[in-house]
Tab-separated table of C-alpha atoms in Angstrom:
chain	number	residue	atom	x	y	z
A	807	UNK	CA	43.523	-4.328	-37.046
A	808	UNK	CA	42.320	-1.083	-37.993
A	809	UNK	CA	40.197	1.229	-36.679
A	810	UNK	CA	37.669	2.939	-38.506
A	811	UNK	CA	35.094	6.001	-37.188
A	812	UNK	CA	31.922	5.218	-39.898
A	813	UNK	CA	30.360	8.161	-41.867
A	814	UNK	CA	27.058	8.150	-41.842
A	815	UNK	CA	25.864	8.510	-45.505
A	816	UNK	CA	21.632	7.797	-45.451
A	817	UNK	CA	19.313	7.587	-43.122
A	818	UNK	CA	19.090	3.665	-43.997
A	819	UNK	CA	22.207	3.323	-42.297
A	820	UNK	CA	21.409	5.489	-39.274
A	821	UNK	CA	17.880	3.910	-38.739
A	822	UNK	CA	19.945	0.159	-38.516
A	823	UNK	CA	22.409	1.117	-36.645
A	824	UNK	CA	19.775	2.975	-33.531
A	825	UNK	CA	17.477	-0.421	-34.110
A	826	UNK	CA	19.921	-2.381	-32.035
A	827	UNK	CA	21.995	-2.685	-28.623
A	828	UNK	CA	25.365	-1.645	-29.432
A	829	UNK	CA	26.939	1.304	-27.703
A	830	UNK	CA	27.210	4.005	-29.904
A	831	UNK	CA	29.307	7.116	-29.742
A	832	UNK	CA	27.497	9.880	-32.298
A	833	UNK	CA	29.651	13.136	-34.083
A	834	UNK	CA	27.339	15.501	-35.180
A	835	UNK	CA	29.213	17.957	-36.503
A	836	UNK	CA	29.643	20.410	-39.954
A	837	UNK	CA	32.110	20.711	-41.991
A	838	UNK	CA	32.927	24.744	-41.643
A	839	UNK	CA	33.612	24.451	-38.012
A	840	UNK	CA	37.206	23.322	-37.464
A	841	UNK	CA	36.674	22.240	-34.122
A	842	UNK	CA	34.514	19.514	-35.512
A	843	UNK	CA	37.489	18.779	-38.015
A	844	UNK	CA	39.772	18.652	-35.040
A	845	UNK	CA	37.958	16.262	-33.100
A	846	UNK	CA	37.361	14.246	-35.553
A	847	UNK	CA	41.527	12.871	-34.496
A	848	UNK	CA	39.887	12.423	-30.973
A	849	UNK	CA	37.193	10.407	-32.565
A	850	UNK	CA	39.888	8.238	-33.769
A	851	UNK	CA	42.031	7.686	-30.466
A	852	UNK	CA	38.855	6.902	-28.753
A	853	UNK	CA	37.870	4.402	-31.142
A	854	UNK	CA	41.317	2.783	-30.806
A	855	UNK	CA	41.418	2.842	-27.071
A	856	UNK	CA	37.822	1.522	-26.697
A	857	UNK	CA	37.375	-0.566	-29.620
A	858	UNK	CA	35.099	-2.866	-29.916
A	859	UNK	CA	33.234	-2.558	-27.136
A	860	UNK	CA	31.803	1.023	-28.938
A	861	UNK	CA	31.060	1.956	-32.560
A	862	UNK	CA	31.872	5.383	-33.264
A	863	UNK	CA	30.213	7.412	-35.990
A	864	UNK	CA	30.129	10.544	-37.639
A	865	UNK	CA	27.130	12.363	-38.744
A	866	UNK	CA	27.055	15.867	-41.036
A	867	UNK	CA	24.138	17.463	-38.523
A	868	UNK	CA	23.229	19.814	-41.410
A	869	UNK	CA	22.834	17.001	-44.052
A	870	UNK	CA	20.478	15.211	-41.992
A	871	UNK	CA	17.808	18.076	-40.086
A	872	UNK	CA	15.264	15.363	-39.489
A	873	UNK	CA	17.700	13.723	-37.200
A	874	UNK	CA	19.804	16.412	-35.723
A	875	UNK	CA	16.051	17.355	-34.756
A	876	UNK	CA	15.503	14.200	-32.997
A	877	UNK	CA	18.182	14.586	-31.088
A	878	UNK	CA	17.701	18.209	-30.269
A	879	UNK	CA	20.990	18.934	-31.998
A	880	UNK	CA	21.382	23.137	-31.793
A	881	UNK	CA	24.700	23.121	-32.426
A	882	UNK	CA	28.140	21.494	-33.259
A	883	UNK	CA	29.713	19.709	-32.389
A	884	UNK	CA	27.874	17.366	-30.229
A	885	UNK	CA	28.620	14.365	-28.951
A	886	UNK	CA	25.635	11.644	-27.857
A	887	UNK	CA	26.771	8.247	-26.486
A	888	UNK	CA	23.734	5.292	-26.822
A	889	UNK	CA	23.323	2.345	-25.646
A	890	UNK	CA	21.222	0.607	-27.976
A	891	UNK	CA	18.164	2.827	-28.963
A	892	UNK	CA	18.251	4.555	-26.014
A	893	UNK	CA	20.848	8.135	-25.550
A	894	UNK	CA	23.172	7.624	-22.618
A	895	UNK	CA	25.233	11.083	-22.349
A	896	UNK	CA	25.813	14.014	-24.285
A	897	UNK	CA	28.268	15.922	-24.551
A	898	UNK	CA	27.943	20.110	-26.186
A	899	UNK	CA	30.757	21.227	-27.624
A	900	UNK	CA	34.665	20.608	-28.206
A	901	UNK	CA	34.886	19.470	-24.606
A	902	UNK	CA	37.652	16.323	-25.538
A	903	UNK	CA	38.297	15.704	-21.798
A	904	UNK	CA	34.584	15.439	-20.831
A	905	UNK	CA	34.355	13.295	-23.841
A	906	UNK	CA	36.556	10.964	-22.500
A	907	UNK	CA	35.311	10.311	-19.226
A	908	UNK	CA	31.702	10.071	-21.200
A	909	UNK	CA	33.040	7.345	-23.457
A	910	UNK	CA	34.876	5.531	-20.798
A	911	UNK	CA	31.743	5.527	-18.513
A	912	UNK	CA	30.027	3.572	-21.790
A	913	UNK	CA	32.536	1.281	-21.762
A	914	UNK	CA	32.595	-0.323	-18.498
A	915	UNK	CA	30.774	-3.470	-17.818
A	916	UNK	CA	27.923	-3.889	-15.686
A	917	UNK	CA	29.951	-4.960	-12.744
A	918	UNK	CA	31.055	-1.496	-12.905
A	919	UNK	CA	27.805	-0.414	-11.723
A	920	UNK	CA	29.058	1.372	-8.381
A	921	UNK	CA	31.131	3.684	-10.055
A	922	UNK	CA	28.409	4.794	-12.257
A	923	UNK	CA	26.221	5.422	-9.765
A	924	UNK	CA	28.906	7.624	-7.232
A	925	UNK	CA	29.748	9.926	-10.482
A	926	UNK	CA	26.544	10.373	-11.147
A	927	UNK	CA	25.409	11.591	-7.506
A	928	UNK	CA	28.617	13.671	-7.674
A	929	UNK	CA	28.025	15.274	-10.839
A	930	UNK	CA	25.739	17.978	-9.482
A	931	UNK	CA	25.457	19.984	-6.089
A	932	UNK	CA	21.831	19.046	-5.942
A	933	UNK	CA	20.758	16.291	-7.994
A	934	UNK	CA	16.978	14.770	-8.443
A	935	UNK	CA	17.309	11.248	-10.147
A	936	UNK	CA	13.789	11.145	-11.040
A	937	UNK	CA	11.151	10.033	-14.009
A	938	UNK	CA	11.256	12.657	-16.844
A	939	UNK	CA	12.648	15.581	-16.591
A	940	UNK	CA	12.232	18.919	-14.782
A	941	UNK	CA	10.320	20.275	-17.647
A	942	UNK	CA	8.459	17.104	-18.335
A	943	UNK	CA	8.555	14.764	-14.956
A	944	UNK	CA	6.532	11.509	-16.364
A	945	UNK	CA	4.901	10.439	-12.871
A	946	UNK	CA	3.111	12.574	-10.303
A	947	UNK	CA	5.862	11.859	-7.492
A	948	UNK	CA	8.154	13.239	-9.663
A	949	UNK	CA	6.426	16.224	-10.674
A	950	UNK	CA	5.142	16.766	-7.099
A	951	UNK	CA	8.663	17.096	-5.743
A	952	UNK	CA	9.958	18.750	-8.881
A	953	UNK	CA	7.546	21.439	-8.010
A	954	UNK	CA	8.533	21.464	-4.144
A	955	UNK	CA	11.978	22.785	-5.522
A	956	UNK	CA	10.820	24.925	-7.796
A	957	UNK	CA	9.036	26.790	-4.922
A	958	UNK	CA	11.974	26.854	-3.055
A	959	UNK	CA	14.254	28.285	-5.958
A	960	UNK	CA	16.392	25.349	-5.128
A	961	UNK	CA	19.214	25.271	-7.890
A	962	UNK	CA	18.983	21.245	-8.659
A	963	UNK	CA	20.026	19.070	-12.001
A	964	UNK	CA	17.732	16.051	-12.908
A	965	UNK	CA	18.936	12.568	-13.843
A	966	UNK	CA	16.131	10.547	-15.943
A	967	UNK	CA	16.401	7.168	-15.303
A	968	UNK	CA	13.814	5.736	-17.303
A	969	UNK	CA	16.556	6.220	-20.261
A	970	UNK	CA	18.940	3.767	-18.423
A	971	UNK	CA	17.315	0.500	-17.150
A	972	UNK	CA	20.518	-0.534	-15.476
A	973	UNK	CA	21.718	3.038	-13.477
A	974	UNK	CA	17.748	2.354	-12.625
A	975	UNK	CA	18.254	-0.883	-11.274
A	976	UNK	CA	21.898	0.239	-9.698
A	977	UNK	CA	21.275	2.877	-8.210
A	978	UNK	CA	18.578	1.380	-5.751
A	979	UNK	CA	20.829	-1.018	-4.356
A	980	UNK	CA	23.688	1.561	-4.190
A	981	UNK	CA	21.516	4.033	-2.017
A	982	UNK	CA	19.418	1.172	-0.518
A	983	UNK	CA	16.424	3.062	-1.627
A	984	UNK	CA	14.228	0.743	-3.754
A	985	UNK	CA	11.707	4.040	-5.629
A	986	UNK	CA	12.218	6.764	-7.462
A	987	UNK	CA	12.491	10.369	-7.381
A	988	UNK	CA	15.678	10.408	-4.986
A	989	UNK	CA	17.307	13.762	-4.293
A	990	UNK	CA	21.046	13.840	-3.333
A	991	UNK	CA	22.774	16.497	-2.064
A	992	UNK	CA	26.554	16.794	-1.902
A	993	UNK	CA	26.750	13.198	-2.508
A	994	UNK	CA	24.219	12.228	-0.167
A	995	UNK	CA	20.928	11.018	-0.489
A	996	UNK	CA	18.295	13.222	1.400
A	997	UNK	CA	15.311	10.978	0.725
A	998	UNK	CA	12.147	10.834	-1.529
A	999	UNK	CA	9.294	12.476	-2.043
A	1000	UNK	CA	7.606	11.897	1.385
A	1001	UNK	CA	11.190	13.200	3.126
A	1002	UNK	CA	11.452	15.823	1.166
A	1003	UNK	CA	7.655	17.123	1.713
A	1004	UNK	CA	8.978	16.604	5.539
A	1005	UNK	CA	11.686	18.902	4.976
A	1006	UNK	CA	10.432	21.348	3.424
A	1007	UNK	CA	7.507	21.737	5.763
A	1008	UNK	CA	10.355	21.871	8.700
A	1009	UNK	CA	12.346	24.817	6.573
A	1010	UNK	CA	15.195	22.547	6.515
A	1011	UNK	CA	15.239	22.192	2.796
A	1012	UNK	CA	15.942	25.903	2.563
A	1013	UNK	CA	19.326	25.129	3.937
A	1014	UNK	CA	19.831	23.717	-0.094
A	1015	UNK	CA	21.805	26.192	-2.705
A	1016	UNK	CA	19.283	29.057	-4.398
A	1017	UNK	CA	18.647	29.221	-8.039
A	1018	UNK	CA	19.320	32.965	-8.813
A	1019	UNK	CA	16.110	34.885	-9.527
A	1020	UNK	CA	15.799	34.497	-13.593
A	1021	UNK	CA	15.455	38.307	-14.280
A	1022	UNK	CA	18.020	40.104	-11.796
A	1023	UNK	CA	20.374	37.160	-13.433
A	1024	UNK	CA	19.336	38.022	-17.658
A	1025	UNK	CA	19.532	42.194	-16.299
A	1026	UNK	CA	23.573	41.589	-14.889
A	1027	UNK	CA	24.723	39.421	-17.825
A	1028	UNK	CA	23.051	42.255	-20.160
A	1029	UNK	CA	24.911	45.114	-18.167
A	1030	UNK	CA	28.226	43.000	-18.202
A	1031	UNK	CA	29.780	45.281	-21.314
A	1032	UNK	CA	28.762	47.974	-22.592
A	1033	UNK	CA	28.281	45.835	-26.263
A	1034	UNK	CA	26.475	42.255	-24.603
A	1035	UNK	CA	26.485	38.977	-27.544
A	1036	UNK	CA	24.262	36.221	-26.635
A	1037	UNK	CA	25.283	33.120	-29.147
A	1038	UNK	CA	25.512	29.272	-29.181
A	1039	UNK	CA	29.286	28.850	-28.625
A	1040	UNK	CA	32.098	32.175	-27.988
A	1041	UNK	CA	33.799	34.223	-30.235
A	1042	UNK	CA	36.407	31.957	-31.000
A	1043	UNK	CA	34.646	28.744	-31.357
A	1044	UNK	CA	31.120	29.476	-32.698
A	1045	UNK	CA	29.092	26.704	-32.781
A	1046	UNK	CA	26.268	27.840	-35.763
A	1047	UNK	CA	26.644	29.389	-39.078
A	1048	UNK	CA	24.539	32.056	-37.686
A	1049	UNK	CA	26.603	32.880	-34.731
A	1050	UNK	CA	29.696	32.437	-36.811
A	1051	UNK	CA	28.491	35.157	-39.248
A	1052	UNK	CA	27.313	37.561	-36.323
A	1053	UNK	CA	30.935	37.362	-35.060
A	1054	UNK	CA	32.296	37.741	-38.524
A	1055	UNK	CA	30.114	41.220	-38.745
A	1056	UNK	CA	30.956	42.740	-35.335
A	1057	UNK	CA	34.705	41.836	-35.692
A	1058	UNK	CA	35.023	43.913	-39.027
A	1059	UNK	CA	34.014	47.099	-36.586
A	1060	UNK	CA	36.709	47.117	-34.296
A	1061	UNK	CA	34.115	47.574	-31.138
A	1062	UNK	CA	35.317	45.248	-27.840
A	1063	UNK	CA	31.732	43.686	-27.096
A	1064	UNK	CA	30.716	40.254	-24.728
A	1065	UNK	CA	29.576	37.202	-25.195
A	1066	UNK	CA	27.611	34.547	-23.247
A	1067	UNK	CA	27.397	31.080	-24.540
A	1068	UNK	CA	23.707	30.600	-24.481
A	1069	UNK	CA	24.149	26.474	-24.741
A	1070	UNK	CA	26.047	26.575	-21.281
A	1071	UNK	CA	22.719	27.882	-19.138
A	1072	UNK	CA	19.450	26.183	-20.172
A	1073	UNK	CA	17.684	29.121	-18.121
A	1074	UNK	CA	19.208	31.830	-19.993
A	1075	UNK	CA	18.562	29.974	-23.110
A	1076	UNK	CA	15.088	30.052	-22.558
A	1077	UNK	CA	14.135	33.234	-20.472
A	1078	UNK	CA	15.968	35.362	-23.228
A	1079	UNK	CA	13.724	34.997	-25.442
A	1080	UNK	CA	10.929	35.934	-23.333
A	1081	UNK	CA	12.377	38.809	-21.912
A	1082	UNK	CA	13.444	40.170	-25.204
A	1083	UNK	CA	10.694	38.955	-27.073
A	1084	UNK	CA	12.475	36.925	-29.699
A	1085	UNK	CA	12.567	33.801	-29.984
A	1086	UNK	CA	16.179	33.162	-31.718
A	1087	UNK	CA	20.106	33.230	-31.161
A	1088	UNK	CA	22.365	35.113	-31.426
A	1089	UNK	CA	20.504	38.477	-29.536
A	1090	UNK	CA	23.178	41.544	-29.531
A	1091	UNK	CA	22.173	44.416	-26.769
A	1092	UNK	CA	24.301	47.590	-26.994
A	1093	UNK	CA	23.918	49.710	-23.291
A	1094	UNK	CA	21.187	47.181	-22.159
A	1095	UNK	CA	18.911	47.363	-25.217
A	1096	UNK	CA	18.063	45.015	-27.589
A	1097	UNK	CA	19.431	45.969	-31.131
A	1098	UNK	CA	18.198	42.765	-32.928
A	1099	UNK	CA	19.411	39.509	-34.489
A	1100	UNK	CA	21.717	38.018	-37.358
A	1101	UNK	CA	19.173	40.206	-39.924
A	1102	UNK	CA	18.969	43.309	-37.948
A	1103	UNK	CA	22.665	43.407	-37.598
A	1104	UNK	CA	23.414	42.997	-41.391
A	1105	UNK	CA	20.717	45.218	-41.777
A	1106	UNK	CA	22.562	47.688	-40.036
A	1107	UNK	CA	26.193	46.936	-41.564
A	1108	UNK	CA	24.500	47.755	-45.372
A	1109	UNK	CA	23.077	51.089	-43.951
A	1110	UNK	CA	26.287	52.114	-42.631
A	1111	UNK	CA	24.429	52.460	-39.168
A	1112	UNK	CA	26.328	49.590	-37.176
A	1113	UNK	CA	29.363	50.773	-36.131
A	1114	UNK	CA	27.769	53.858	-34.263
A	1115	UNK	CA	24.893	51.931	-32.904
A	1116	UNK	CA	27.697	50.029	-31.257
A	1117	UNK	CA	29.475	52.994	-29.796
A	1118	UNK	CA	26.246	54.596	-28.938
A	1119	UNK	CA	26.881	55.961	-25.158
């Protein structure tokens, strides 16, 4: 029997495929980037080694905006794993390993419940499984202890588990705690929200990691190199055609330069563009001040101005 990874051709054919309860293991990825070409081999072997328990598909990200912005696509490739309408895991970039657990987590049955749950409360130092998310909790317990941390610059992922009705379920009976939010720590489960109020009234909640203070972190990534790229992806596997032609532009220069891969840090991602008052990637500083984007930078190649901007002492 073969195998086959399905390319998505219309959006008739993705809007039947999210409208039931299969599993579902989503490419969206582009053409130009070979990465995306390279996993689409991985794609394959998955298919084979999990089939047919999944369906795995392949969608051209660029071809189809209106759904790579329902799925807050910002760059390829990326990976999302459903279970019927509803997204499971993601996965950001050519990460085949991480991939694989991903996928293999879909697979199990729900007897594997357990095992779900203790990779889960592993996956993070400090992790709040919670309603929402920490930008948008979607009940006041979680947005009351969501705001507890955030006044304790406690570094902490979030797990929403209204998007999985049986980790929601599981986990409950795994940590014998029957509501939700439920913060973990190292594994463990510290509590909920009236606990953690408890705590942090004592001070004993400031015994948790500390989230670095936004600005001192944005200043020291700026002041890294002398030449400082912020870009979705790295220099060798740029994950937008705008990035991609930023890299193409600064490479014809000879000048050693940075990079930080703004789709690894969610805080950088965002405070970036407030601190440098632009709201797009990639940002190129040169000796801790902000040159400009894509446009300013080709702007500066047809002037003849770019290389010595980029040597400027």
């Amino acid at each position: 029997m073969s195998h086959i990874v399905q390319i998505i051709q219309t959006q008739g054919e993705w809007d039947i495929l999210l409208s039931g309860t299969e599993r579902i293991v989503c490419h969206f990825w582009a053409p130009w980037n070979e990465y995306c070409v390279h996993l689409q081999s991985v794609m394959q072997q998955l298919s084979i080694e999990n089939s047919p328990g999944i369906k795995f598909i392949q969608l051209e990200a660029e071809k189809f905006p209106e759904i790579s912005l329902d799925n807050n696509i910002s760059a390829v490739p990326t990976f999302i794993l459903y279970k019927g309408k509803q997204e499971f895991e993601r996965v950001d970039g050519a990460k085949a390993a991480e991939l694989t657990k991903k996928v293999q987590l879909l697979a199990v049955t729900d007897s594997d419940i357990n095992q779900r749950c203790n990779a889960l409360i592993l996956s993070a130092p400090v992790l709040l499984c919670m309603k929402g998310s920490g930008d948008e909790p979607r009940c006041k317990f979680s947005k009351r202890i969501v705001n507890i941390l955030n006044q304790k610059d406690i570094e902490y992922s979030t797990y929403d588990i209204l998007q999985d009705p049986e980790m929601r379920e599981g986990l409950k009976e795994f940590s014998n705690w029957p509501t939700y939010p439920q913060l973990y720590h190292n594994g463990e489960l510290l509590g909920g929200l009236d606990i953690i109020e408890a705590l942090s009234m004592s001070g004993e909640l400031d015994t948790l990691p500390k989230r670095e203070k936004l600005q001192d972190k944005l200043k020291q990534i700026i002041s890294s190199n002398n030449v400082m790229l912020f870009m979705k992806g790295d220099p060798i596997t740029p994950r937008c055609k705008f990035s991609r032609a930023t890299i193409d532009i600064l490479s014809e220069t000879g000048v050693e330069y940075g990079s930080f891969d703004i789709l690894e840090d969610e805080s950088v991602r965002q405070g970036l563009k407030e601190y440098s008052d632009w709201p797009t990637y990639p940002q190129l500083y040169v000796n801790n001040e902000f040159i400009g984007g894509l446009d300013i930078i080709r702007s500066l190649r047809e002037s003849g101005e770019l290389e010595s901007t980029l040597k400027a002492k």
